[in-house]
Tab-separated table of C-alpha atoms in Angstrom:
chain	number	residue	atom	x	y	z
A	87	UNK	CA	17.041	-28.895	3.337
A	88	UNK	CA	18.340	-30.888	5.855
A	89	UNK	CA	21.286	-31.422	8.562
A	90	UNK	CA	22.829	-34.735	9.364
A	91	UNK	CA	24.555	-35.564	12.897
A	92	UNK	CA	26.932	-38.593	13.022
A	93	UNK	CA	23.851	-40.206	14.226
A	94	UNK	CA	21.253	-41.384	11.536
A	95	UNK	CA	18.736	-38.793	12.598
A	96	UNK	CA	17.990	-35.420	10.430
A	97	UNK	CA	16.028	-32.378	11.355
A	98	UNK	CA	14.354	-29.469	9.985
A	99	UNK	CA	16.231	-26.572	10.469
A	100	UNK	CA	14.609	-22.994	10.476
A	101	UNK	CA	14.693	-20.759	7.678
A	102	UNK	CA	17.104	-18.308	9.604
A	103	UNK	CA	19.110	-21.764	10.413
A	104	UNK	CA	19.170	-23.122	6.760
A	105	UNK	CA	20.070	-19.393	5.929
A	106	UNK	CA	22.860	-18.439	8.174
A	107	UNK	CA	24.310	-22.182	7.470
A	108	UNK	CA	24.252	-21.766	3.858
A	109	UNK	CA	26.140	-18.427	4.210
A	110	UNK	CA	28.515	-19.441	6.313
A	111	UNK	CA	29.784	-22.447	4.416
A	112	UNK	CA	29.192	-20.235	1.357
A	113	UNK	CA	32.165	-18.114	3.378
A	114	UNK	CA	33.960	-20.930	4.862
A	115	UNK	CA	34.691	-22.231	0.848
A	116	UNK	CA	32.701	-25.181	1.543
A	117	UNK	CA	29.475	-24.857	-0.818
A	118	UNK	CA	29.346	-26.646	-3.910
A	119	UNK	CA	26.272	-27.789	-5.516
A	120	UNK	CA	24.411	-31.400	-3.878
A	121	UNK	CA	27.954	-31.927	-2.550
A	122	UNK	CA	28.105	-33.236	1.281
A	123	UNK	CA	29.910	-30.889	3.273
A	124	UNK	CA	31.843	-31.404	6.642
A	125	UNK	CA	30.999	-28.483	9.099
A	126	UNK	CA	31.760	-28.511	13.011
A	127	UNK	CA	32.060	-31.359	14.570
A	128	UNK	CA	31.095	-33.946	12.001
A	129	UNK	CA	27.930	-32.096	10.910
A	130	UNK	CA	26.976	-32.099	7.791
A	131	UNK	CA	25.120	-29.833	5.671
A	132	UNK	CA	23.731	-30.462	1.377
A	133	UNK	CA	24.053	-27.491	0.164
A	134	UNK	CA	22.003	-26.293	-2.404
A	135	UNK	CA	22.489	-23.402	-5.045
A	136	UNK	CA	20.696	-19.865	-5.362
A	137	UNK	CA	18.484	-20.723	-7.703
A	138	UNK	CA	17.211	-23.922	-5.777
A	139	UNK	CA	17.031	-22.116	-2.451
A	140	UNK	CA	14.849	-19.596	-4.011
A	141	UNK	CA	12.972	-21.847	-5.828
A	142	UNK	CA	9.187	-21.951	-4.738
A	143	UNK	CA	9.193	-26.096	-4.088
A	144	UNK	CA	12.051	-26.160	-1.541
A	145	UNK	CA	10.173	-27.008	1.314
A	146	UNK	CA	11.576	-25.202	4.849
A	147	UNK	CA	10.025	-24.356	8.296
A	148	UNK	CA	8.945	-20.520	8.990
A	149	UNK	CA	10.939	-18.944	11.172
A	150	UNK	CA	10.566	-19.602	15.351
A	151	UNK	CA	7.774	-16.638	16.258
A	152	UNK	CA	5.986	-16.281	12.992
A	153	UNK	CA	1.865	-16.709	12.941
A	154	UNK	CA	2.125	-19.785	10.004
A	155	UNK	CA	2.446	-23.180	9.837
A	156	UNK	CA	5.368	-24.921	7.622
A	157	UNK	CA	5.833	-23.101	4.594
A	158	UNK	CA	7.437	-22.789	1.196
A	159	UNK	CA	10.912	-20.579	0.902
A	160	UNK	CA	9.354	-18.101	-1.743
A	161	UNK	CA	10.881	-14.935	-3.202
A	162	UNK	CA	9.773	-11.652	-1.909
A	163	UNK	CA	8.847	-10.101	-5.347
A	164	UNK	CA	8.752	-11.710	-8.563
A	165	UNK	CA	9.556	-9.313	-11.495
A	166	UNK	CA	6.608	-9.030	-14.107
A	167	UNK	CA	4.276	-8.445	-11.465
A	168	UNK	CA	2.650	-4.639	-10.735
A	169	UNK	CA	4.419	-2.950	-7.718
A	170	UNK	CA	0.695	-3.278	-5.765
A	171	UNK	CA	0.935	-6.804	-6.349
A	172	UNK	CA	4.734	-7.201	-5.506
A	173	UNK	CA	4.164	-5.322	-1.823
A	174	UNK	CA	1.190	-7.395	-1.574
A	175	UNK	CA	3.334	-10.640	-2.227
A	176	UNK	CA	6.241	-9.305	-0.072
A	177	UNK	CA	3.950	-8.402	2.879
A	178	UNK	CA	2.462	-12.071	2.742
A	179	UNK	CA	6.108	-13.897	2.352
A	180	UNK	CA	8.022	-11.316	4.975
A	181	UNK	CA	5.093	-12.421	8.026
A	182	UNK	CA	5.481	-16.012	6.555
A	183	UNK	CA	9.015	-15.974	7.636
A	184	UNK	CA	9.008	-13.035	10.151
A	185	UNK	CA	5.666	-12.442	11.680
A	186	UNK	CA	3.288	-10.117	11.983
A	187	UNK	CA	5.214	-7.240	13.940
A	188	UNK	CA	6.328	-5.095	11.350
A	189	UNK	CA	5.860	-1.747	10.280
A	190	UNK	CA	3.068	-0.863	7.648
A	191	UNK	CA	4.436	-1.452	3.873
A	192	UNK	CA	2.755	1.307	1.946
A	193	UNK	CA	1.013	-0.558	-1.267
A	194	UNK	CA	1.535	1.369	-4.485
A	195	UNK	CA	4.614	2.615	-6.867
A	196	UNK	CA	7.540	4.759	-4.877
A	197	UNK	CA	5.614	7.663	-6.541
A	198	UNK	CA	2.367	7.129	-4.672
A	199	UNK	CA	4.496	6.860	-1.351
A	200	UNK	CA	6.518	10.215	-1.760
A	201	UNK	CA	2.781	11.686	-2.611
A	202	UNK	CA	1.410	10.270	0.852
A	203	UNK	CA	4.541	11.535	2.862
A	204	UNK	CA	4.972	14.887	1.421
A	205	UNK	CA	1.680	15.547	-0.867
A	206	UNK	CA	-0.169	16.398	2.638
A	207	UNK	CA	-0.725	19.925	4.907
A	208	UNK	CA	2.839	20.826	6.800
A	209	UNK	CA	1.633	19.340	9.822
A	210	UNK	CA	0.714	15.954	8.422
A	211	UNK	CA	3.826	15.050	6.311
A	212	UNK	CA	6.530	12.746	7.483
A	213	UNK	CA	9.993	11.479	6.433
A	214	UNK	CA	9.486	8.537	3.657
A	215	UNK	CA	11.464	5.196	4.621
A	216	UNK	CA	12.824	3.572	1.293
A	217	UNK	CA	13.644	-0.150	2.716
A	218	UNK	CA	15.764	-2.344	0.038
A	219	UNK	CA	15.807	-5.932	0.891
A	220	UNK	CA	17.817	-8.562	-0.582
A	221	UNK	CA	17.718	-12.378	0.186
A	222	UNK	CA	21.438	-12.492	-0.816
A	223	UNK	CA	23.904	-11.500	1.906
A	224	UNK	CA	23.576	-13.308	5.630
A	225	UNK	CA	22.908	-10.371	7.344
A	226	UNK	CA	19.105	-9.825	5.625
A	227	UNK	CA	18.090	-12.639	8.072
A	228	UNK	CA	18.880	-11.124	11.085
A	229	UNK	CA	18.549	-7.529	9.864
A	230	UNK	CA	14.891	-8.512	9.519
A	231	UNK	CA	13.915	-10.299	12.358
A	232	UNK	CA	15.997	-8.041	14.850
A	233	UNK	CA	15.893	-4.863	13.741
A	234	UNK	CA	12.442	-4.346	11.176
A	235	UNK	CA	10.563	-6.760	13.132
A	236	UNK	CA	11.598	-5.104	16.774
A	237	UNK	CA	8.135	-4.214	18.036
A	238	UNK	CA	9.638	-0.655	19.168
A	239	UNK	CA	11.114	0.101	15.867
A	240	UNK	CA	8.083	-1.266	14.051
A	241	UNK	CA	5.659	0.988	16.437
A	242	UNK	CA	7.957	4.269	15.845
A	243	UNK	CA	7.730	4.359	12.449
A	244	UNK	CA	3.763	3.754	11.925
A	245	UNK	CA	3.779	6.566	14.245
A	246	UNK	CA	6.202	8.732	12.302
A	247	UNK	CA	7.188	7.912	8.723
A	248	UNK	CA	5.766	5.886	5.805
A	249	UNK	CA	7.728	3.110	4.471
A	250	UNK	CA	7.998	1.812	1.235
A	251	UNK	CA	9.912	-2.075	0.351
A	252	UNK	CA	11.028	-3.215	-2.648
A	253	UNK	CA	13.151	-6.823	-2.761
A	254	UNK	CA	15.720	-6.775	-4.883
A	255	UNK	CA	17.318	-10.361	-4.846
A	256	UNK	CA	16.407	-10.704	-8.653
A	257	UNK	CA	18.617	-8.175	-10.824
A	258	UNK	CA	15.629	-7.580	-12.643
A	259	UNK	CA	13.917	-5.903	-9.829
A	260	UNK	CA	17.679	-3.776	-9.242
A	261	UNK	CA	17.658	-2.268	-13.120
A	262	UNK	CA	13.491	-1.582	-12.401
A	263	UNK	CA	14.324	0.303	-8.612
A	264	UNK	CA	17.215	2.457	-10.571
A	265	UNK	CA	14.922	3.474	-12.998
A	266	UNK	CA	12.078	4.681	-11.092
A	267	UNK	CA	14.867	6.085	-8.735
A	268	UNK	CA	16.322	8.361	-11.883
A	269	UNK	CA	12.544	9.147	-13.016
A	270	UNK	CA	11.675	10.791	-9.488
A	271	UNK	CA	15.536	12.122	-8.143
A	272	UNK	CA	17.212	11.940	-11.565
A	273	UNK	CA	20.642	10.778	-12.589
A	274	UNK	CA	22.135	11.755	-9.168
A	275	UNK	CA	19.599	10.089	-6.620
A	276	UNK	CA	20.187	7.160	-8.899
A	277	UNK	CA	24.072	7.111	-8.446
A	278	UNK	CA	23.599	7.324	-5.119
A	279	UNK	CA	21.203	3.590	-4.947
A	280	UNK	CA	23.542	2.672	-7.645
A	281	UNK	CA	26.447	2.986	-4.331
A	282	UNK	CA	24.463	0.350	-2.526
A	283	UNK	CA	22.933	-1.434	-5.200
A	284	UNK	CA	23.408	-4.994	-4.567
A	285	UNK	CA	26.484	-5.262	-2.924
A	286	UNK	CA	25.348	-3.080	0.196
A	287	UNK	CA	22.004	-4.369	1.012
A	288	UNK	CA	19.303	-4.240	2.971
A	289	UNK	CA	19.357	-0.955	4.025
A	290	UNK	CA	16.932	1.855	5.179
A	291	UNK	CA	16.760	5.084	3.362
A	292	UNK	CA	15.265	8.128	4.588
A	293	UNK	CA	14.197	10.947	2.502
A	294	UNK	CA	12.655	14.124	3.439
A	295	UNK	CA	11.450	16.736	1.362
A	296	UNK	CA	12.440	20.428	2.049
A	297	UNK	CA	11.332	23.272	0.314
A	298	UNK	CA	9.718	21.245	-2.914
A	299	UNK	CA	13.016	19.199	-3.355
A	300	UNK	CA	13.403	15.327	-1.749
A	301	UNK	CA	16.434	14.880	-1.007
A	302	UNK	CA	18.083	11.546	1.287
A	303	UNK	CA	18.602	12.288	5.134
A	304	UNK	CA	20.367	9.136	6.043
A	305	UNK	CA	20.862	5.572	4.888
A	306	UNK	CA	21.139	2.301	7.478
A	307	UNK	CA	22.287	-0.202	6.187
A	308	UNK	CA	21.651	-3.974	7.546
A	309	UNK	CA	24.364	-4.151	10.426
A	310	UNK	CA	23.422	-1.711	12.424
A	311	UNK	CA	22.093	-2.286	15.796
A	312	UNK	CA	18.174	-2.077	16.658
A	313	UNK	CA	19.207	0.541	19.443
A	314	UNK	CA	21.222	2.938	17.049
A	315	UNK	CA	18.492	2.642	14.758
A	316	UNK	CA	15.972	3.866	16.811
A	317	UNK	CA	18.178	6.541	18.232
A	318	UNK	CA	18.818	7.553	14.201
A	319	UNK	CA	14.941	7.406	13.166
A	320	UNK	CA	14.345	9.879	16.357
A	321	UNK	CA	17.010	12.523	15.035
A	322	UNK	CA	15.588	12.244	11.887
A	323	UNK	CA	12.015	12.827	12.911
A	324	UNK	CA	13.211	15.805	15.247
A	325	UNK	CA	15.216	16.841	12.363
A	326	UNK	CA	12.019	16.932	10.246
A	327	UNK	CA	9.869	18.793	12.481
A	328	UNK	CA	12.137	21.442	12.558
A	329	UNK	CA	11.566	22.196	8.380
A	330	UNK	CA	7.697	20.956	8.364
A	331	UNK	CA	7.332	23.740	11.835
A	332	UNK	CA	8.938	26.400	8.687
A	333	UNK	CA	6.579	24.688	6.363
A	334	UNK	CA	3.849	25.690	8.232
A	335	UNK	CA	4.181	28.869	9.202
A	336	UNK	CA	4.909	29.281	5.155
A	337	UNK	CA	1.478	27.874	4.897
A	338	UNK	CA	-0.145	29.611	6.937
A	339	UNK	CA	1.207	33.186	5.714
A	340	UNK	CA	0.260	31.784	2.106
A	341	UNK	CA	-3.368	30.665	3.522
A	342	UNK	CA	-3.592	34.010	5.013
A	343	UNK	CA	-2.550	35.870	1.607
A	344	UNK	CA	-5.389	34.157	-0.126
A	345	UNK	CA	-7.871	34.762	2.367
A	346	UNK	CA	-6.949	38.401	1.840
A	347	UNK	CA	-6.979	37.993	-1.680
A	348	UNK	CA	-10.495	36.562	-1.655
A	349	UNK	CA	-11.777	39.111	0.950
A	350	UNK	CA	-10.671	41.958	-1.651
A	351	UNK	CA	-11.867	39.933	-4.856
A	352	UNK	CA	-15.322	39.449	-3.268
A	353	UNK	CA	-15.625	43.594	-1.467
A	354	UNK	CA	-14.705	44.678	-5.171
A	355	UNK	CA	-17.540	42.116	-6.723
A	356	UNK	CA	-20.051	43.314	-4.249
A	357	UNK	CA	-19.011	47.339	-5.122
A	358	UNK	CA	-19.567	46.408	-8.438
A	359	UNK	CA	-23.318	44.819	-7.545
A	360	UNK	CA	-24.360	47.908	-5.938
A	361	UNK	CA	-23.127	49.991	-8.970
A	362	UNK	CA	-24.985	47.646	-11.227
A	363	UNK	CA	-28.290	48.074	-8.845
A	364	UNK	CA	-27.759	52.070	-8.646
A	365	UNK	CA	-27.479	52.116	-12.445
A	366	UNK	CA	-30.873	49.777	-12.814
A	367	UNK	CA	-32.656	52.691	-10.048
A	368	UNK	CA	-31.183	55.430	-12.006
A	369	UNK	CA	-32.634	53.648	-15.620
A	370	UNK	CA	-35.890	53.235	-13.668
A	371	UNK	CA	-35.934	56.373	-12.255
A	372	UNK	CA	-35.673	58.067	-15.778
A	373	UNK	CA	-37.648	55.512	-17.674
A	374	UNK	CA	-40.613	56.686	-15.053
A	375	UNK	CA	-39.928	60.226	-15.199
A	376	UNK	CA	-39.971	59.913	-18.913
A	377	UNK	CA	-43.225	58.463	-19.041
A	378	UNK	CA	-44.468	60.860	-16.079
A	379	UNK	CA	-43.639	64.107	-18.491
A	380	UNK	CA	-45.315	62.151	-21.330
A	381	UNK	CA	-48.096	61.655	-19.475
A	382	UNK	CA	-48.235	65.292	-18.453
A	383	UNK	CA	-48.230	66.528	-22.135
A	384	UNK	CA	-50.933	64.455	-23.275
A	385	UNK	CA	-52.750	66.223	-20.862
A	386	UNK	CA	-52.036	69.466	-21.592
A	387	UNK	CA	-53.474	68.648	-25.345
A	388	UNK	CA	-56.394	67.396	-23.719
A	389	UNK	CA	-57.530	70.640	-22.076
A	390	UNK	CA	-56.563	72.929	-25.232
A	391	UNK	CA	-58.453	70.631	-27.284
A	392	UNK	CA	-58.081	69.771	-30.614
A	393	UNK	CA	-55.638	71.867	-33.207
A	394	UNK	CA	-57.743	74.169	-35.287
A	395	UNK	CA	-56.031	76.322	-38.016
């Protein structure tokens, strides 16, 4: 993709350049597919459709900032693929485009991630970060590279949540999300992504897990600011601590229950040991006396002699 001045010279624009521009004129009325079109000043701008923009041979430069060279535009997921191997392929494309500075994807299903946020003691679980990114609207760009990528943000949430991506530019990927969604939270947690679901995106959903039931804290979605977001992700964390403090103290009656429980079960298996040892003495005890009074009569015969009638 390419912009050309009124001078004969073309550059390489960025991929946040080539993706803001294409919005914009996508906004402005002016996109039409391989049609010139006049924007600002006599630039111009070929504009290119969805699928061609997405399309693995469109060759664009990775963002100013990330740790690549040049680089292909490639989708974040591709549907067929397992969900290990989709997080693996977003991780790769996302530092392609964004860098390194992110926060930690957590590779595996949205099943596997709810078990390593709340399938933990008390004092280890956190609040689970649902991130649903889409390539489509103009604000993923910047949502992305400001706000995800802000080394504060990114730091914050290693430290206190585990977060779990899932691109949903294909509609493919959408129907797969809402199903897994209705398997784990049923037919209302789906309605609820269904609300967001594609028009809405990206956005950031939190869910915490209180009293055996997760349930969603808050949703961001991709306009908000970097410093509300971080003041948000701090209330929700404080928020958190406040049930998983409860949790534990539930714990620890429970631990202390079965400690008791297990302190009884094993004083009423050693009472019956020593009843089952004073039972073998007593058996002993009789079997000898028996055989002492046996030994006794044979004597007695002994000294009388033999019967004589």
């Amino acid at each position: 993709i390419s912009i050309a001045l009124a001078t004969p010279h073309y550059m390489i624009l960025s991929n946040a350049e080539v993706y803001l521009m294409r919005r914009l004129l996508f906004v402005q009325n002016c996109r039409s597919q391989n049609k010139i079109c006049n924007f600002q000043n006599s630039v111009a701008v070929q504009v290119v459709s969805d699928d061609e923009f997405m399309d693995d041979d469109v060759p664009v430069e990775t963002p100013e900032g990330s740790n690549s060279g040049g680089s292909n535009q490639r989708r974040l997921m591709t549907h067929g693929k397992s969900t290990e191997e989709n997080v693996i392929q977003f991780l790769q494309v996302f530092e392609e485009r964004y860098g390194r500075v992110h926060p930690a994807f957590h590779i595996g299903s949205l099943k596997s991630a709810m078990t390593a946020a709340f399938n933990v003691p008390a004092d280890l679980k956190r609040p689970l970060i649902v991130f649903l990114h889409s390539d489509t609207p103009f604000t993923a760009h910047l949502f992305c590279s400001q706000v995800v990528c802000s080394e504060n943000i990114a730091r914050y949430i290693d430290q206190n949540f585990v977060m779990w991506v899932q691109d949903l530019t294909d509609s493919r990927l959408q129907r797969q999300i809402l199903t897994e969604v209705q398997s784990i939270f049923g037919t209302d947690g789906r309605r609820q992504v269904e609300f967001y679901v594609p028009d809405k995106l990206p956005l950031m959903i939190v869910i915490t897990k209180v009293a055996s039931s997760p349930q969603v804290f808050a949703v961001f979605q991709g306009d908000i600011s970097p410093d509300l977001l971080m003041a948000q992700l701090i209330d929700a964390v404080e928020n958190y601590s406040q049930t998983r403090s409860i949790e534990k103290m539930a714990e620890m009656e429970q631990e202390q229950r079965s400690m008791l429980r297990e302190q009884q079960e094993q004083e009423y298996l050693d009472s019956l040991s020593r009843d089952r040892e004073k039972d073998e003495m007593k058996k002993i005890e009789e079997k000898e006396k028996k055989v002492a009074r046996g030994n006794r009569r044979g004597e007695t015969i002994f000294l009388r002699g033999p019967y004589t009638p």
